Amino acid sequence: MESYVEITFMHNLLISAFSLTSSLVLSRKPMNRSHFWKILLMVTILPSFLFCENSMTWIWLNEIIMFLFLFKERNHTYLLFVTFRLLFHLIYYMLFEGVIYHLQFFVSDIFMVFLADMVVGLSYLILLSKGRYHLSERDFLYCFEMNHKKYRGYVDSGNLATYRSLPIIFVKRSIYETIKAPATLILVEQVVGIEEVEGIKSEIIMNRKKIQVICCPLEGDYPYDALLNMKGIL
């Protein structure tokens, strides 16, 4: 069977990009673009062009290094990434002539694979344009308005807390003290456990939409004004 290495590289670059983006969307973990491209190149360049004795050893080592250094605290994302890649490879393997080698699909029937890749590429563009989550942490920064002032907040993928069905957001202490409303003590689940903090009911405007929230004080030095909530904000 004749295989086309360059076409295989381009095909697997598309499949890996689609798989990684889908994994980031589902796991709600934003990733820096440079980090994103490092992963794509690691899972496509070496497997596509390395053909030597004990090449599979190098491929597995490459995969392990990628997992250890580029997926820190992203185990869920990595598992989804591997699952999507394998599913794509198996689907292509069952539909078209080719072979799964070096943990990826090597193309044989160029025309049919090209047509299938066109469909996958179009779907990927739709995912990028219509998806609510993006590849860079900068895309998780949103401007919002509160008490007729504009602020910049970061949508925290780990913040899903609510109080009486209202999303909890954390704002800088200087902003918190300007909210003219009675405060109440609420229980918030933090990394270190459940913590009792002050909270004030307020309203923010984001994307021309009024959202009722519970504001809690944000302690520490942050480059943005607030930690927004993934639930009820996007």
XYZ file of C-alpha atoms in Angstrom:
234
model
C 0.000 0.000 0.000
C 1.348 3.429 -0.959
C 1.007 6.200 1.567
C 1.531 9.946 1.167
C 3.493 11.362 4.083
C 2.879 15.062 3.395
C -0.860 14.510 2.927
C -0.870 12.384 6.070
C 0.774 15.219 8.022
C -1.810 17.795 6.870
C -4.672 15.379 7.535
C -3.539 14.589 11.071
C -2.825 18.251 11.799
C -6.497 18.983 11.041
C -7.721 16.004 13.075
C -5.525 16.927 16.039
C -6.636 20.580 15.908
C -10.300 19.567 15.833
C -9.783 17.056 18.650
C -7.852 19.437 20.896
C -10.276 22.331 20.368
C -13.248 20.077 21.109
C -11.496 18.834 24.258
C -10.870 22.391 25.460
C -14.497 23.307 24.827
C -15.894 20.286 26.664
C -13.471 20.508 29.592
C -13.902 24.303 29.770
C -10.158 24.818 30.022
C -8.789 27.760 28.006
C -5.283 27.321 26.590
C -2.665 29.759 25.369
C -2.272 29.639 21.580
C 1.479 28.914 21.704
C 0.745 25.985 24.026
C -1.949 24.833 21.624
C 0.418 24.803 18.622
C 3.196 23.049 20.542
C 0.822 20.162 21.230
C -0.368 19.983 17.627
C 3.155 19.893 16.240
C 4.290 17.270 18.742
C 1.463 14.878 17.829
C 1.850 15.341 14.060
C 5.449 16.080 12.984
C 7.303 13.211 14.654
C 4.683 10.491 13.962
C 4.396 11.573 10.313
C 8.082 11.729 9.391
C 9.938 9.448 11.813
C 10.724 6.097 10.209
C 13.654 4.364 11.850
C 14.426 1.418 14.074
C 12.533 1.566 17.389
C 10.494 4.491 16.078
C 7.489 3.487 18.203
C 9.611 3.938 21.317
C 10.260 7.546 20.313
C 6.570 8.074 19.500
C 5.470 6.863 22.937
C 8.190 8.938 24.606
C 7.005 11.955 22.641
C 3.414 11.352 23.830
C 4.497 10.980 27.472
C 6.590 14.174 27.383
C 3.677 16.037 25.826
C 1.323 14.827 28.558
C 3.705 15.627 31.432
C 4.768 19.106 30.307
C 1.919 20.446 28.171
C -1.139 19.017 29.951
C -0.362 19.977 33.535
C -3.571 19.889 35.613
C -5.479 19.028 32.418
C -5.919 15.264 32.782
C -9.557 15.471 31.746
C -8.649 17.507 28.663
C -5.910 15.051 27.697
C -8.225 12.034 27.988
C -10.781 13.754 25.778
C -8.038 14.695 23.306
C -6.834 11.092 23.032
C -10.407 9.793 22.740
C -11.302 12.179 19.910
C -8.093 11.409 18.035
C -8.662 7.660 18.252
C -12.297 8.006 17.186
C -11.310 10.025 14.119
C -8.574 7.537 13.204
C -10.928 4.558 13.565
C -13.658 6.223 11.501
C -11.224 7.045 8.688
C -9.746 3.546 8.913
C -13.175 1.940 8.536
C -14.267 4.234 5.695
C -11.105 4.534 3.608
C -8.100 2.457 2.702
C -5.200 3.298 4.962
C -3.410 2.175 8.108
C -3.204 3.287 11.743
C 0.474 3.584 12.637
C 2.463 5.802 15.008
C -0.809 6.564 16.820
C -2.305 8.227 13.750
C -3.959 7.462 10.418
C -1.781 7.209 7.306
C -3.606 8.226 4.145
C -3.828 6.020 1.047
C -6.885 7.112 -0.948
C -6.112 10.826 -1.324
C -9.312 11.904 -3.094
C -11.811 10.386 -0.647
C -9.793 11.472 2.379
C -9.584 14.970 0.889
C -13.380 15.126 0.595
C -13.800 13.897 4.165
C -11.222 16.426 5.394
C -13.152 19.193 3.653
C -16.211 18.271 5.717
C -14.139 18.075 8.920
C -12.471 21.400 8.094
C -15.825 23.099 7.557
C -17.084 21.659 10.850
C -13.949 22.942 12.568
C -14.520 26.464 11.249
C -18.090 26.317 12.570
C -16.768 25.158 15.945
C -14.330 28.083 16.075
C -16.863 30.696 14.967
C -19.898 29.500 16.899
C -18.311 27.994 19.999
C -18.548 30.014 23.181
C -15.076 29.021 24.354
C -11.853 29.873 22.585
C -8.216 28.846 22.565
C -6.629 31.708 24.457
C -7.078 32.962 27.982
C -7.395 36.455 26.498
C -10.675 35.328 24.948
C -12.036 34.692 28.441
C -11.676 38.363 29.368
C -14.963 40.232 29.121
C -15.939 43.834 29.729
C -18.938 44.369 31.947
C -20.704 47.312 33.536
C -21.784 47.691 37.145
C -23.100 50.811 38.861
C -22.578 52.764 35.616
C -18.852 51.963 35.541
C -17.034 49.644 33.145
C -14.774 46.845 34.373
C -12.844 43.911 32.966
C -13.519 40.409 34.248
C -12.092 36.960 33.647
C -14.544 34.091 33.112
C -13.219 31.445 35.485
C -13.918 27.951 34.100
C -13.709 26.549 37.636
C -16.291 28.925 39.102
C -19.757 27.401 38.819
C -20.975 28.450 42.271
C -24.451 29.870 42.747
C -26.452 31.246 45.665
C -30.229 31.031 45.440
C -29.850 30.285 41.708
C -27.770 33.437 41.118
C -24.167 33.122 39.831
C -21.483 34.165 42.312
C -18.761 36.481 41.031
C -15.722 37.844 42.845
C -14.864 41.541 42.479
C -11.945 43.526 43.834
C -12.418 44.823 47.360
C -12.421 48.455 46.146
C -15.305 47.662 43.777
C -17.137 45.533 46.349
C -17.213 48.407 48.838
C -18.961 50.681 46.328
C -22.011 48.382 46.102
C -24.768 49.986 48.136
C -26.769 47.002 49.350
C -26.898 44.909 52.527
C -24.380 42.078 52.736
C -25.110 38.531 53.829
C -22.954 35.560 54.733
C -22.963 32.737 52.179
C -21.150 29.428 51.858
C -18.814 29.141 48.861
C -16.935 25.989 47.878
C -13.264 26.896 47.442
C -10.211 24.799 46.539
C -9.351 24.492 50.237
C -12.927 23.585 51.171
C -16.215 25.308 51.966
C -15.712 28.871 53.159
C -18.151 31.416 54.587
C -17.818 34.791 52.851
C -19.738 38.016 52.520
C -21.956 38.448 49.497
C -24.054 41.267 48.094
C -26.774 40.945 45.482
C -26.100 43.194 42.511
C -26.530 43.471 38.752
C -24.031 43.560 35.914
C -24.478 44.360 32.236
C -22.497 42.274 29.757
C -23.092 41.993 26.023
C -26.095 44.310 26.494
C -27.642 41.772 28.846
C -28.580 42.457 32.471
C -27.514 39.638 34.792
C -28.414 39.317 38.465
C -25.364 38.166 40.462
C -24.001 37.749 43.957
C -20.788 39.745 44.429
C -18.127 38.552 46.847
C -14.844 40.323 47.624
C -11.797 39.173 45.610
C -8.673 39.023 47.726
C -5.198 39.125 46.216
C -3.500 40.892 43.330
C -5.171 40.207 39.960
C -4.682 41.900 36.573
C -8.461 42.104 36.129
C -11.324 43.546 38.155
C -13.386 40.417 38.699
C -13.577 36.643 38.470
C -16.784 35.953 36.578
C -18.889 32.806 36.721
C -19.055 30.252 33.893
C -22.657 29.444 34.796
C -25.144 32.111 33.822
C -22.540 34.483 32.356
C -21.679 32.988 28.937
